[in-house]
mmCIF file of N, CA and C in Angstrom:
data_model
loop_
_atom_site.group_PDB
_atom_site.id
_atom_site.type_symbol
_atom_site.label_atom_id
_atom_site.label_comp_id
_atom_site.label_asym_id
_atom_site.label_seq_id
_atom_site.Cartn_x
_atom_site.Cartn_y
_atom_site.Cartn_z
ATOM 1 N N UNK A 1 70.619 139.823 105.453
ATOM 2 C CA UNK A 1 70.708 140.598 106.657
ATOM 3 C C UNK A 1 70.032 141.958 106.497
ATOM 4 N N UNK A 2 70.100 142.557 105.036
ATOM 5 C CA UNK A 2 69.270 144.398 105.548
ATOM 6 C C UNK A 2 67.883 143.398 105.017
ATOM 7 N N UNK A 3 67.540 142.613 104.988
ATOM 8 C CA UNK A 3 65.771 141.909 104.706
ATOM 9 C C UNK A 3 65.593 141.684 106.108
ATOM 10 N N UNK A 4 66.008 141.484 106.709
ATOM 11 C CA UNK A 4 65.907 141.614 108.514
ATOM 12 C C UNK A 4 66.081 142.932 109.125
ATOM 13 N N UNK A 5 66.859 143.624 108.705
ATOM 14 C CA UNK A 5 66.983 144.674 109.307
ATOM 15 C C UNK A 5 65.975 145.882 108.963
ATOM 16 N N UNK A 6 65.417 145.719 107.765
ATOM 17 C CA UNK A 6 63.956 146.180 106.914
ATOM 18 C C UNK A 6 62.804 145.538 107.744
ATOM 19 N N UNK A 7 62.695 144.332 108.049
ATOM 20 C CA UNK A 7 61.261 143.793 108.899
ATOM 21 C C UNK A 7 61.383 143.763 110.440
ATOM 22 N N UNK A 8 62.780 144.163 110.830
ATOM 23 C CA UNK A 8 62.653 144.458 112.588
ATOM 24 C C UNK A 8 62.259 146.001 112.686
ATOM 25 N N UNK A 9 62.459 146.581 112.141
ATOM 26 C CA UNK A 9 62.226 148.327 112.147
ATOM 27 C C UNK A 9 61.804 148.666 110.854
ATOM 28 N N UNK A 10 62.885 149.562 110.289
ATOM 29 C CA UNK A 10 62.202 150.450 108.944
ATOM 30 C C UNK A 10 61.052 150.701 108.940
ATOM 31 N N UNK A 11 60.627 150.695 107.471
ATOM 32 C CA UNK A 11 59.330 150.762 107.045
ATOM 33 C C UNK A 11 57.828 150.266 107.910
ATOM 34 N N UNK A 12 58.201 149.158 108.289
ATOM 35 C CA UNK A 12 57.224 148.583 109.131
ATOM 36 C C UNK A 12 56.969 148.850 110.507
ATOM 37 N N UNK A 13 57.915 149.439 110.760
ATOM 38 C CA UNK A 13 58.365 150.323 112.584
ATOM 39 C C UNK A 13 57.318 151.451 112.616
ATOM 40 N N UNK A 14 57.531 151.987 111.341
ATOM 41 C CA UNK A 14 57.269 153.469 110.967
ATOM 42 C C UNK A 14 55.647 153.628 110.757
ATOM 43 N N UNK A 15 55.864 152.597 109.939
ATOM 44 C CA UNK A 15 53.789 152.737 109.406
ATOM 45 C C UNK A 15 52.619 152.426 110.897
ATOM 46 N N UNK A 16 53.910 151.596 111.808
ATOM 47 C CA UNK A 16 52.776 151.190 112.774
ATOM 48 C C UNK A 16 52.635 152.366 113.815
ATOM 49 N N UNK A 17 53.065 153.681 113.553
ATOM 50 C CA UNK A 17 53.062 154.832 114.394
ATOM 51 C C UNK A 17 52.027 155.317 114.219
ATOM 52 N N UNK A 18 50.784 155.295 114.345
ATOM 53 C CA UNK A 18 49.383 156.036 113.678
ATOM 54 C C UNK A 18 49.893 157.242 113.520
ATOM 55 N N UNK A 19 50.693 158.527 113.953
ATOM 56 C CA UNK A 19 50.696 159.520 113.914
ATOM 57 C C UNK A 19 51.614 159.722 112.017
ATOM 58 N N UNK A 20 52.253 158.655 112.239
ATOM 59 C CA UNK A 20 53.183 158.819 110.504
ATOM 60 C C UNK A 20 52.459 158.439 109.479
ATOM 61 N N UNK A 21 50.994 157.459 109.705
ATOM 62 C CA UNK A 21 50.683 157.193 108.638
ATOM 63 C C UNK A 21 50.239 158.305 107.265
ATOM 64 N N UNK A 22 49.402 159.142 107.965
ATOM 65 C CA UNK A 22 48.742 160.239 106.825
ATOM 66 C C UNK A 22 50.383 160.878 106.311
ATOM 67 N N UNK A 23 51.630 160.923 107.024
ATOM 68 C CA UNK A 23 52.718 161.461 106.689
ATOM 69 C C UNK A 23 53.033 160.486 105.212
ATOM 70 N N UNK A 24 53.095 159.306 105.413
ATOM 71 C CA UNK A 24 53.434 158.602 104.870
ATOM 72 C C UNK A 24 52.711 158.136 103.405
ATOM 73 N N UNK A 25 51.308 158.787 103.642
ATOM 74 C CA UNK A 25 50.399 158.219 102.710
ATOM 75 C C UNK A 25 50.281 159.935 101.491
ATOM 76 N N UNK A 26 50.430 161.094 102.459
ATOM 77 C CA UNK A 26 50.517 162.082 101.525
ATOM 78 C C UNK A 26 52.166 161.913 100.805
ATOM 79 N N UNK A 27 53.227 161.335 100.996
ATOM 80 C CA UNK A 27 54.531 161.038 100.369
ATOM 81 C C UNK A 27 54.483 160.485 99.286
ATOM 82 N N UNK A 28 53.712 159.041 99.214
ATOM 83 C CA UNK A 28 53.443 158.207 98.331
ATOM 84 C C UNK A 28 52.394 158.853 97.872
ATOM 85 N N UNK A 29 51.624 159.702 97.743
ATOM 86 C CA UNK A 29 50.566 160.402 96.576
ATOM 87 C C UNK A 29 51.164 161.662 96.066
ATOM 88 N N UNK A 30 51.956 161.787 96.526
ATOM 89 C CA UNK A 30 52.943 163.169 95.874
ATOM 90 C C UNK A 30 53.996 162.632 94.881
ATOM 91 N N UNK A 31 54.707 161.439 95.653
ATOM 92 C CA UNK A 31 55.663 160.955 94.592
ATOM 93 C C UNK A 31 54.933 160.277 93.229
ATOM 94 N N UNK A 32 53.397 159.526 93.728
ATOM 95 C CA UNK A 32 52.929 159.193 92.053
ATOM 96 C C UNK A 32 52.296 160.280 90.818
ATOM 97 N N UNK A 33 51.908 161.198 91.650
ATOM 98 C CA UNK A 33 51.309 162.396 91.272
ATOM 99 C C UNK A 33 52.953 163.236 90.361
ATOM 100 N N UNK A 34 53.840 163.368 91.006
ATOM 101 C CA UNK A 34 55.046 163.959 90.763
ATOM 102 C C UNK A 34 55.667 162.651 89.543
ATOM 103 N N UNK A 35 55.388 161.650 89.142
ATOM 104 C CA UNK A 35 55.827 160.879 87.955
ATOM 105 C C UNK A 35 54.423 160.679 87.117
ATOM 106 N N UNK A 36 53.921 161.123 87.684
ATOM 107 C CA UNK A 36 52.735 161.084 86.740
ATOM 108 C C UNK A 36 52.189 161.476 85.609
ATOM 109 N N UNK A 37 51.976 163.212 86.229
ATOM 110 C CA UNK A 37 51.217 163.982 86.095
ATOM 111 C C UNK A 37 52.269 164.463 85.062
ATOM 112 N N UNK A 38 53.782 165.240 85.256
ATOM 113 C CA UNK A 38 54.976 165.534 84.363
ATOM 114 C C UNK A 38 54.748 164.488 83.139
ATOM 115 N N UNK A 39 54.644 163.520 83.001
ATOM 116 C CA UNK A 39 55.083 162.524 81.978
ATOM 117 C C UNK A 39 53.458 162.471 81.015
ATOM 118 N N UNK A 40 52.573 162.642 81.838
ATOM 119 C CA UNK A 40 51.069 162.992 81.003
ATOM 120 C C UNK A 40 50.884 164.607 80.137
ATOM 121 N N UNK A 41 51.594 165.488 80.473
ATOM 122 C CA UNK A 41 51.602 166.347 80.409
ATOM 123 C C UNK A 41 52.628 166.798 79.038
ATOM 124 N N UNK A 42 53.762 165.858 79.447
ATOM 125 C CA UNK A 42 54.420 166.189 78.194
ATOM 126 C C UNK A 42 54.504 165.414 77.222
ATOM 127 N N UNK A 43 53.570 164.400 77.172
ATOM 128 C CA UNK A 43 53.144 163.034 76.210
ATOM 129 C C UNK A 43 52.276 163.556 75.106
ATOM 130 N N UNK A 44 51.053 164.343 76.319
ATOM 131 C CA UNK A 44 50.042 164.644 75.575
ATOM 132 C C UNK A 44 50.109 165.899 74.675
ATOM 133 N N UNK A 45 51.103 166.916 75.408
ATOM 134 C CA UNK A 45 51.981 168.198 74.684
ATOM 135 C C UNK A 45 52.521 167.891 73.376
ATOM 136 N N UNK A 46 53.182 166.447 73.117
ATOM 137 C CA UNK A 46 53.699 166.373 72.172
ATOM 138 C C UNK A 46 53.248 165.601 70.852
ATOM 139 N N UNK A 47 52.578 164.855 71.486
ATOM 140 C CA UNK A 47 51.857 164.060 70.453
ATOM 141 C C UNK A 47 50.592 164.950 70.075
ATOM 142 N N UNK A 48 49.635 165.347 70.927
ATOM 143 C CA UNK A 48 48.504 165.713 70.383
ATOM 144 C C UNK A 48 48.347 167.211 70.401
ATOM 145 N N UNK A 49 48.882 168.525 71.288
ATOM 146 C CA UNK A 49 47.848 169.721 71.386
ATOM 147 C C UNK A 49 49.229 170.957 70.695
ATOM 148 N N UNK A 50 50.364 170.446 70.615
ATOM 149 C CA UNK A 50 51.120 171.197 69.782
ATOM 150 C C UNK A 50 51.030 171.356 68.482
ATOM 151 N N UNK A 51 50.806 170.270 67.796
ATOM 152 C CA UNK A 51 50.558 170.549 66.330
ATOM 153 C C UNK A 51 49.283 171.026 65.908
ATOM 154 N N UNK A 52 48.094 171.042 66.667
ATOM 155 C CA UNK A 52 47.066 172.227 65.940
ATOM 156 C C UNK A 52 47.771 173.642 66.335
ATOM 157 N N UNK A 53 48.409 173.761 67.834
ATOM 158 C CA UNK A 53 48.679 174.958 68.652
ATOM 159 C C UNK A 53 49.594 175.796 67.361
ATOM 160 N N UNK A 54 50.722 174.773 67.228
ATOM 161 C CA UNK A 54 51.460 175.887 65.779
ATOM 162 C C UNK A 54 50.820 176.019 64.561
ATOM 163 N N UNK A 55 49.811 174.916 64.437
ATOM 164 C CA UNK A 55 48.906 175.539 62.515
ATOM 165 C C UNK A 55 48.420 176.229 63.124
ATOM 166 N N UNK A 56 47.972 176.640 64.060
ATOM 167 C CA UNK A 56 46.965 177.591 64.814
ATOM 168 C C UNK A 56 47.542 178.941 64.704
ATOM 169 N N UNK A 57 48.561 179.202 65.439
ATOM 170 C CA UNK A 57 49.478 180.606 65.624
ATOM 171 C C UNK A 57 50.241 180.458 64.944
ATOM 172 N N UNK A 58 51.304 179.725 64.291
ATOM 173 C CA UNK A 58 52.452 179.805 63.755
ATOM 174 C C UNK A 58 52.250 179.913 61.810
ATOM 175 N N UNK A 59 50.815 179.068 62.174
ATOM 176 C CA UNK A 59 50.609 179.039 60.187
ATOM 177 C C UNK A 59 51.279 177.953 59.314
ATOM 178 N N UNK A 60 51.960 177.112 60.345
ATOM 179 C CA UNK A 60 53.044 176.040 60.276
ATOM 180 C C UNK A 60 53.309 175.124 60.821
ATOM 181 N N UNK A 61 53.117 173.994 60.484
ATOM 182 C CA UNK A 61 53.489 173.255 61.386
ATOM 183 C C UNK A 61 54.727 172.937 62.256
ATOM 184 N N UNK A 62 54.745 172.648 62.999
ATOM 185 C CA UNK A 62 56.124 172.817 64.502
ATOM 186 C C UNK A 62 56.956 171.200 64.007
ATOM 187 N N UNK A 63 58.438 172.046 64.154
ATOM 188 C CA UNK A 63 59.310 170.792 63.995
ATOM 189 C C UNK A 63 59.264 170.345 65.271
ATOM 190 N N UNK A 64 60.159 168.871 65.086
ATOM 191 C CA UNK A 64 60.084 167.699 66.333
ATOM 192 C C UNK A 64 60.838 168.541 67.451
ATOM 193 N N UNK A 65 61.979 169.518 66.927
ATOM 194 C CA UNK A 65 62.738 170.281 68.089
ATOM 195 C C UNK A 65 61.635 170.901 68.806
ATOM 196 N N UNK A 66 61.107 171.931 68.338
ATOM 197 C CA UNK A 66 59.829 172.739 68.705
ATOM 198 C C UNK A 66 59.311 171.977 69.423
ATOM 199 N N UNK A 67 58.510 171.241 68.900
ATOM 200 C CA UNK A 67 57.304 170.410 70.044
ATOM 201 C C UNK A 67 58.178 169.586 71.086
ATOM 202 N N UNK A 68 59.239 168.958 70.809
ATOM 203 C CA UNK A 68 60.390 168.568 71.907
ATOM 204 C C UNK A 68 60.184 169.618 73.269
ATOM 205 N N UNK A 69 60.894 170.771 72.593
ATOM 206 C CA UNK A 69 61.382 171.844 74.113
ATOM 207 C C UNK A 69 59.879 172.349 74.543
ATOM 208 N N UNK A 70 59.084 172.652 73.875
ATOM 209 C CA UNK A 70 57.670 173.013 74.792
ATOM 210 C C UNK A 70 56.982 171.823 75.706
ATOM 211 N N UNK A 71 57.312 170.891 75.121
ATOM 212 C CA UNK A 71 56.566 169.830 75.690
ATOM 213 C C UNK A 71 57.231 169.453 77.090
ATOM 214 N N UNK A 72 58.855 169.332 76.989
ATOM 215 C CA UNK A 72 59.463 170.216 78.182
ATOM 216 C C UNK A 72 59.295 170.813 79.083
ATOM 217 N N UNK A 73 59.311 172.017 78.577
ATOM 218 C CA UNK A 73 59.001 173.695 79.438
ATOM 219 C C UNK A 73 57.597 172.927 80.368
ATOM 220 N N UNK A 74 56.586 172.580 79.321
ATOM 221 C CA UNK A 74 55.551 172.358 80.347
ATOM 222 C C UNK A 74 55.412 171.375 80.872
ATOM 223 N N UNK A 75 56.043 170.494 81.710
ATOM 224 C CA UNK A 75 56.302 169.066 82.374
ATOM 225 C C UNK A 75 57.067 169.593 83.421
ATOM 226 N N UNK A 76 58.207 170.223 82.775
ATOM 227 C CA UNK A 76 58.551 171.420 84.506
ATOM 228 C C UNK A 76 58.705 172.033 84.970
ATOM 229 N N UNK A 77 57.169 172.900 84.391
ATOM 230 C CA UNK A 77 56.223 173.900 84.961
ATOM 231 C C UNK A 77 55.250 172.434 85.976
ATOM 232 N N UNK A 78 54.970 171.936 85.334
ATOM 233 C CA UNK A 78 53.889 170.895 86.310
ATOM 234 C C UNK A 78 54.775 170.347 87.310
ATOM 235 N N UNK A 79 56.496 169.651 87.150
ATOM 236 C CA UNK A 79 56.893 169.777 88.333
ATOM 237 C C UNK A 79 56.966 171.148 89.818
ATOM 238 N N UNK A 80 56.861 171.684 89.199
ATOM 239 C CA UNK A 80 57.363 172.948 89.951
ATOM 240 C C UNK A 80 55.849 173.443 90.692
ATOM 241 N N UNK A 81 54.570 173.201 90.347
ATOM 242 C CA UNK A 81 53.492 173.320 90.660
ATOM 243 C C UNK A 81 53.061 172.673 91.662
ATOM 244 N N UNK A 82 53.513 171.030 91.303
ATOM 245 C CA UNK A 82 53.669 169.748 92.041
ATOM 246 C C UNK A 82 54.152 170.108 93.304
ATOM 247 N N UNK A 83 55.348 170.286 93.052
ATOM 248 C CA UNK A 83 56.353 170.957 94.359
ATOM 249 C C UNK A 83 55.986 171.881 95.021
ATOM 250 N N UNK A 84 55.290 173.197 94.482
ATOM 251 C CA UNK A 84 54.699 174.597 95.455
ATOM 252 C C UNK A 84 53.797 173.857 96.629
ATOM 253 N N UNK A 85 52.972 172.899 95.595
ATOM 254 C CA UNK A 85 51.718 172.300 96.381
ATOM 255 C C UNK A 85 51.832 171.348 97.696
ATOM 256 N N UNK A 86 52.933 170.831 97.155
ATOM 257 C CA UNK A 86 53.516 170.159 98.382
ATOM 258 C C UNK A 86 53.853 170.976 99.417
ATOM 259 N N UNK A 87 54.936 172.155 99.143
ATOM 260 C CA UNK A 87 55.309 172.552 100.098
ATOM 261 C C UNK A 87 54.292 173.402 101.108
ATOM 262 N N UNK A 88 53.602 174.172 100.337
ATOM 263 C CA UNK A 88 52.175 174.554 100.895
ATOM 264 C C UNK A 88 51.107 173.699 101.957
ATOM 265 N N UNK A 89 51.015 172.694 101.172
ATOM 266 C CA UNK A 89 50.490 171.666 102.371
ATOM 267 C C UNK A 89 50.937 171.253 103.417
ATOM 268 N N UNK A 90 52.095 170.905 102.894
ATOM 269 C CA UNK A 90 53.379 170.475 104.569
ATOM 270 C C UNK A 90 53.242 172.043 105.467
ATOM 271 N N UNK A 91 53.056 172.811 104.922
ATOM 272 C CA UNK A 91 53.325 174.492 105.702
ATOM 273 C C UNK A 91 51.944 174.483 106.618
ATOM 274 N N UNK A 92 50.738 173.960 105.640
ATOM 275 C CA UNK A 92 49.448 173.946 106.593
ATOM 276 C C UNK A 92 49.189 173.136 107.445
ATOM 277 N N UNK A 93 49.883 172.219 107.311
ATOM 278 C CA UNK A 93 49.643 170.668 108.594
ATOM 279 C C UNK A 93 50.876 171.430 108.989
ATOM 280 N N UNK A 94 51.427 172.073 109.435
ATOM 281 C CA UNK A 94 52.712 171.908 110.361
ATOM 282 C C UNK A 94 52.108 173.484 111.137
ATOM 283 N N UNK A 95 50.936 173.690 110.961
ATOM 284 C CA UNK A 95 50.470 175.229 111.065
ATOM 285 C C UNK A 95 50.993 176.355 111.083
ATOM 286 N N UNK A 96 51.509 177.014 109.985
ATOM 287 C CA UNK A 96 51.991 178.017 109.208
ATOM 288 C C UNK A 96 53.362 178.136 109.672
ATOM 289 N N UNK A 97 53.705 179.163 109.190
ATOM 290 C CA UNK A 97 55.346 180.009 109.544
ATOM 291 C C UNK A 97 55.335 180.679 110.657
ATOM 292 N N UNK A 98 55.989 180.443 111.313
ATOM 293 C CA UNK A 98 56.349 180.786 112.663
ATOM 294 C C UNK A 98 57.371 182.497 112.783
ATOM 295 N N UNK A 99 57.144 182.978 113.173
ATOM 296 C CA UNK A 99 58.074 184.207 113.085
ATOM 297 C C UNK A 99 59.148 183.516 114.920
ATOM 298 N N UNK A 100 60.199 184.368 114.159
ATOM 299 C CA UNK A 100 61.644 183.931 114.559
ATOM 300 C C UNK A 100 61.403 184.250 116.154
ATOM 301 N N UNK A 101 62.113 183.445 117.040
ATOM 302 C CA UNK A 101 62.219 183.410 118.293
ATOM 303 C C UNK A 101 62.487 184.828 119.404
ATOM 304 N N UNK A 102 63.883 185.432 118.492
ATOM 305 C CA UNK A 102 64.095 186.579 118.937
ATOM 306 C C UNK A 102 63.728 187.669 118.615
ATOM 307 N N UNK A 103 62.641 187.604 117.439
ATOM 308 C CA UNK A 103 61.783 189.335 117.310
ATOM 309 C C UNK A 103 60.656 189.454 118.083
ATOM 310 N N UNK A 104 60.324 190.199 118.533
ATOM 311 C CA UNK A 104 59.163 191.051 119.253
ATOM 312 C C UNK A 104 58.117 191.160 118.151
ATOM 313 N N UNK A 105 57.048 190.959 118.799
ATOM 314 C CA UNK A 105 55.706 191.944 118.212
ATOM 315 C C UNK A 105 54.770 192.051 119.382
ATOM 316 N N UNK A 106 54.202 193.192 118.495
ATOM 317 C CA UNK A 106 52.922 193.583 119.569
ATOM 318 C C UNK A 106 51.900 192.552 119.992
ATOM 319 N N UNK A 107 51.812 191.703 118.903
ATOM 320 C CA UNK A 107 51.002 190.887 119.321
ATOM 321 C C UNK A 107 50.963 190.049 120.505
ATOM 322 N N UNK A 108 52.406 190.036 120.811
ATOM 323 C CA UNK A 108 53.022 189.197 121.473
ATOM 324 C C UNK A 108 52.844 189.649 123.716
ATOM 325 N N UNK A 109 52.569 191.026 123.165
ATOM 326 C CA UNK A 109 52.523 191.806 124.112
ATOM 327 C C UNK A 109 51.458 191.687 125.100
#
């Protein structure tokens, strides 16, 4: 019964709205981009660019904790980048910030 209730509406209701598709298609490139990009980031942090980074500055090589929490830190820093970008874009297709209903400006004048 929700396998019927999924192919009378839902998803398929939705996509056939031309106006939702680009909605729908920037969602699904944000959500692969947002498991992506984090998990490349802290793969490649840990296996490969930390251990020259500490013989480099440290004079030492970096324990597994070390390269653990940086590799971290920067996966969500890339979430959080991920996310600005999103929200930024949704702000420009929705054409900017609106100032509040009940203030005045001159412009307005």
């Amino acid at each position: 019964m929700a396998g019927q209730a999924m192919s009378d509406g839902g998803l398929g209701r939705i996509m056939s709205v031309p106006a939702n598709k680009p909605i729908i298609y920037k969602l699904i490139t944000y959500t692969i981009v947002m498991v992506t990009i984090p998990v490349s980031i802290f793969l490649f942090s840990f296996y490969l660019a930390l251990d020259p980074a500490f013989l480099l500055l440290a004079q030492r090589p970096g324990g597994e904790g070390e390269k653990l929490i940086w590799s971290a830190v920067f996966a969500v820093i890339s979430v959080n980048a991920i996310m600005a970008a999103y929200v930024v874009s949704a702000i420009r297709e929705d054409g900017g910030l609106v100032a509040d209903a009940g203030s005045t400006s001159s412009a307005r004048l």
